[in-house]
mmCIF file of C-alpha atoms in Angstrom:
data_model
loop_
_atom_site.group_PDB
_atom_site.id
_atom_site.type_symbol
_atom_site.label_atom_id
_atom_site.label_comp_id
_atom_site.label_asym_id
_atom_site.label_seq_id
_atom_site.Cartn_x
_atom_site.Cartn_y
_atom_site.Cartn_z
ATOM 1 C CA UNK A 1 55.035 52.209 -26.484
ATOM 2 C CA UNK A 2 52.233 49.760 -27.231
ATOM 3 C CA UNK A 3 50.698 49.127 -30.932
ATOM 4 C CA UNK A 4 47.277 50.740 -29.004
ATOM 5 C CA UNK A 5 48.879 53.632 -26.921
ATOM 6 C CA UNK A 6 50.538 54.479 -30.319
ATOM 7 C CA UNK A 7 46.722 54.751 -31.730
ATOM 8 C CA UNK A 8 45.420 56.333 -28.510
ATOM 9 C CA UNK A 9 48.398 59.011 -29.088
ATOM 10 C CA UNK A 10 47.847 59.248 -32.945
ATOM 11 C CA UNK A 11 43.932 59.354 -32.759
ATOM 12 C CA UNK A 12 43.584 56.344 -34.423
ATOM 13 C CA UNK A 13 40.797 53.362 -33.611
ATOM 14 C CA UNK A 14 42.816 50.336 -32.205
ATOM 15 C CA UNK A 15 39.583 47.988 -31.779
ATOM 16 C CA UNK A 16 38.414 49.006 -35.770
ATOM 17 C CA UNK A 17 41.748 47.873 -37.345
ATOM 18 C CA UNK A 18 41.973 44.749 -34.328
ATOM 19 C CA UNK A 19 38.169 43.980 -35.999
ATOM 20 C CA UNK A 20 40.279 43.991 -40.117
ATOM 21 C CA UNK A 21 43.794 42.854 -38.776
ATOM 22 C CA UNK A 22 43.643 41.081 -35.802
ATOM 23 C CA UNK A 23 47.290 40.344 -35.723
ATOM 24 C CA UNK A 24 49.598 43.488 -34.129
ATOM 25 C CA UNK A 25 52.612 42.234 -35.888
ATOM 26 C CA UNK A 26 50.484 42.940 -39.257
ATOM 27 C CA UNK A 27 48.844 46.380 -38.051
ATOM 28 C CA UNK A 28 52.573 47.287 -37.170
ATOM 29 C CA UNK A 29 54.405 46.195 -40.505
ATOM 30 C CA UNK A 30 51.247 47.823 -42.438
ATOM 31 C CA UNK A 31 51.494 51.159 -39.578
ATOM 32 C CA UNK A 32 55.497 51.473 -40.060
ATOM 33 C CA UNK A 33 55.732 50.979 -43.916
ATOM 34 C CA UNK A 34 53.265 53.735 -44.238
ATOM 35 C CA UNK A 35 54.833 55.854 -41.928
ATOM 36 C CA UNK A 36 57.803 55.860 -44.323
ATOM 37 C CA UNK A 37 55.990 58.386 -46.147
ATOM 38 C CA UNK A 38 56.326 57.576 -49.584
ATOM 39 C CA UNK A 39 52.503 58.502 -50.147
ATOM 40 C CA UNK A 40 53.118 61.614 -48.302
ATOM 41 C CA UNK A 41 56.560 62.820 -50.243
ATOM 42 C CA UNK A 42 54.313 62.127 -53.584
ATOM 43 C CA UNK A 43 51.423 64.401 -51.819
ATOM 44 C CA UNK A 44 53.945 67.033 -50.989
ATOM 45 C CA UNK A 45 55.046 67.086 -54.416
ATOM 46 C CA UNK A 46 52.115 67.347 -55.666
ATOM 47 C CA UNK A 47 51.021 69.994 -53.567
ATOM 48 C CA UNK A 48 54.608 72.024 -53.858
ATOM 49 C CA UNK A 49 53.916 71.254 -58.492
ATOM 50 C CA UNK A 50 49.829 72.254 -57.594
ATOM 51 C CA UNK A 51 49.680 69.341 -59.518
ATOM 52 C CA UNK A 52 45.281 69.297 -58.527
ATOM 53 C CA UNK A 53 45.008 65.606 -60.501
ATOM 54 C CA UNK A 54 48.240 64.528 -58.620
ATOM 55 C CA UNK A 55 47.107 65.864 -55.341
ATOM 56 C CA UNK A 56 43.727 64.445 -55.279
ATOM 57 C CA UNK A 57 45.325 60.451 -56.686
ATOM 58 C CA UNK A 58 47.734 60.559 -53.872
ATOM 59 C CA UNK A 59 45.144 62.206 -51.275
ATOM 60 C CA UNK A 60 42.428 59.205 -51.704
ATOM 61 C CA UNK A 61 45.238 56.672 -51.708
ATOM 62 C CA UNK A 62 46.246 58.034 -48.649
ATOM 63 C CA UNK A 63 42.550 58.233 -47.518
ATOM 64 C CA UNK A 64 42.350 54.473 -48.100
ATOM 65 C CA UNK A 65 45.208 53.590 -46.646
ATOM 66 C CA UNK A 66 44.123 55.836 -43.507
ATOM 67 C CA UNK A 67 40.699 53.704 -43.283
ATOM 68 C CA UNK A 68 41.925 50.009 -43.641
ATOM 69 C CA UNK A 69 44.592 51.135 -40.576
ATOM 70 C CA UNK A 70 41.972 53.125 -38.345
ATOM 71 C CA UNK A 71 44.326 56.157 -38.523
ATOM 72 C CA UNK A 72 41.014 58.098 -38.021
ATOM 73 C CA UNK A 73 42.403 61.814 -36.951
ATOM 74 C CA UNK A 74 44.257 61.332 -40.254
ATOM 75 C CA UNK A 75 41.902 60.179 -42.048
ATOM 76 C CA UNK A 76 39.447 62.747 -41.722
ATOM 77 C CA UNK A 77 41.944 65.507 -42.793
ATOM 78 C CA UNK A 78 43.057 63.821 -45.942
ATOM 79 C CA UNK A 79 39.622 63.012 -46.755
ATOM 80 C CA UNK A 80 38.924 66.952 -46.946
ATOM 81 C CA UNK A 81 41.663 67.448 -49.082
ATOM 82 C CA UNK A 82 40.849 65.183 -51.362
ATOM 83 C CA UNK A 83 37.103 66.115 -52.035
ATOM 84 C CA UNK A 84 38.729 69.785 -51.918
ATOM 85 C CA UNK A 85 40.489 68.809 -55.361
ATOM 86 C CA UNK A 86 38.005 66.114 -56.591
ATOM 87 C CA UNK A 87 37.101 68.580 -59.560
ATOM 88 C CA UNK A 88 40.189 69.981 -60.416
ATOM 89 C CA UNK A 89 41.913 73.084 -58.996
ATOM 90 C CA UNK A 90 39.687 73.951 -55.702
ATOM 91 C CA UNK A 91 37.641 77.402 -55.245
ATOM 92 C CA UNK A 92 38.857 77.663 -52.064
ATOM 93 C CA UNK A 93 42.551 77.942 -50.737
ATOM 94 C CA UNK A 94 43.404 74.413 -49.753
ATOM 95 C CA UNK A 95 46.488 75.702 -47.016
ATOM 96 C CA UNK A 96 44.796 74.943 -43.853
ATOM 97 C CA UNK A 97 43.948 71.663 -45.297
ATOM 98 C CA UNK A 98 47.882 70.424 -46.294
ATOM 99 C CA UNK A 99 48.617 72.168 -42.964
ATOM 100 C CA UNK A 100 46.518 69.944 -40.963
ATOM 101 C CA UNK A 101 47.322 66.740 -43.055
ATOM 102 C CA UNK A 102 51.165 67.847 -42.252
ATOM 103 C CA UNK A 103 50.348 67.751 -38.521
ATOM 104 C CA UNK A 104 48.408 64.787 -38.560
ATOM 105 C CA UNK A 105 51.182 62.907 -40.134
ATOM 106 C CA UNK A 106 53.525 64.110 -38.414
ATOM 107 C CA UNK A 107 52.110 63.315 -35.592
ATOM 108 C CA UNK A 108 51.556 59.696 -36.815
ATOM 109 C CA UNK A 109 55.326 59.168 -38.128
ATOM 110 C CA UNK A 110 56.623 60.496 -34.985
ATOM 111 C CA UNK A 111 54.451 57.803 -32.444
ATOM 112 C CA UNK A 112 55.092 54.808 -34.900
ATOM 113 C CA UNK A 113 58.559 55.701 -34.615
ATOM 114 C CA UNK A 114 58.255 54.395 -31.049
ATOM 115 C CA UNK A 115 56.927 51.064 -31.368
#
């Protein structure tokens, strides 16, 4: 698999992170060493402790992270989690929100696994 049909496949934006990175050895190291999940194990802890502060520090790390590597499809589910728990614990239950950041990941760690 290609460094672009990995971000076709992960709905990510190839030519945004080309545009900030324009080397694919870089967008690759940067793509596979967050794909070790050690953001994510923190977020599940987080989420397993509903740990809200925890939750939302490692949520918008993750969001940033998500941005600088055009993981958009990611990006946009984090991003809802994290203003979900901006204030605290949320008013609304934040399940389908982890759920879809777990599938979104998942998906991600499983196509950067074949580059």
């Amino acid at each position: 698999m290609t460094l672009q049909e990995c971000y076709e496949a992960i709905g990510g934006d190839y030519n945004d992170v080309m545009g900030r990175l324009p080397k694919e050895d870089l967008i690759e190291k940067f793509l596979k060493k967050f794909a070790e999940g050690e953001e994510y194990r923190q977020l599940q802890k987080a989420i397993e402790e509903k740990d809200h502060k925890e939750i939302f520090a490692t949520s918008h790390t993750m969001k940033g992270v998500c941005a600088n590597l055009g993981l958009k499809a990611l990006f946009e589910v984090v991003s809802q989690l994290c203003e979900s728990v901006r204030n605290g614990e949320p008013k609304e239950d934040i399940a389908p929100l982890v759920e879809a950041v777990k599938t979104q990941y998942l998906r991600m760690e499983k196509n950067v696994a074949q580059l």
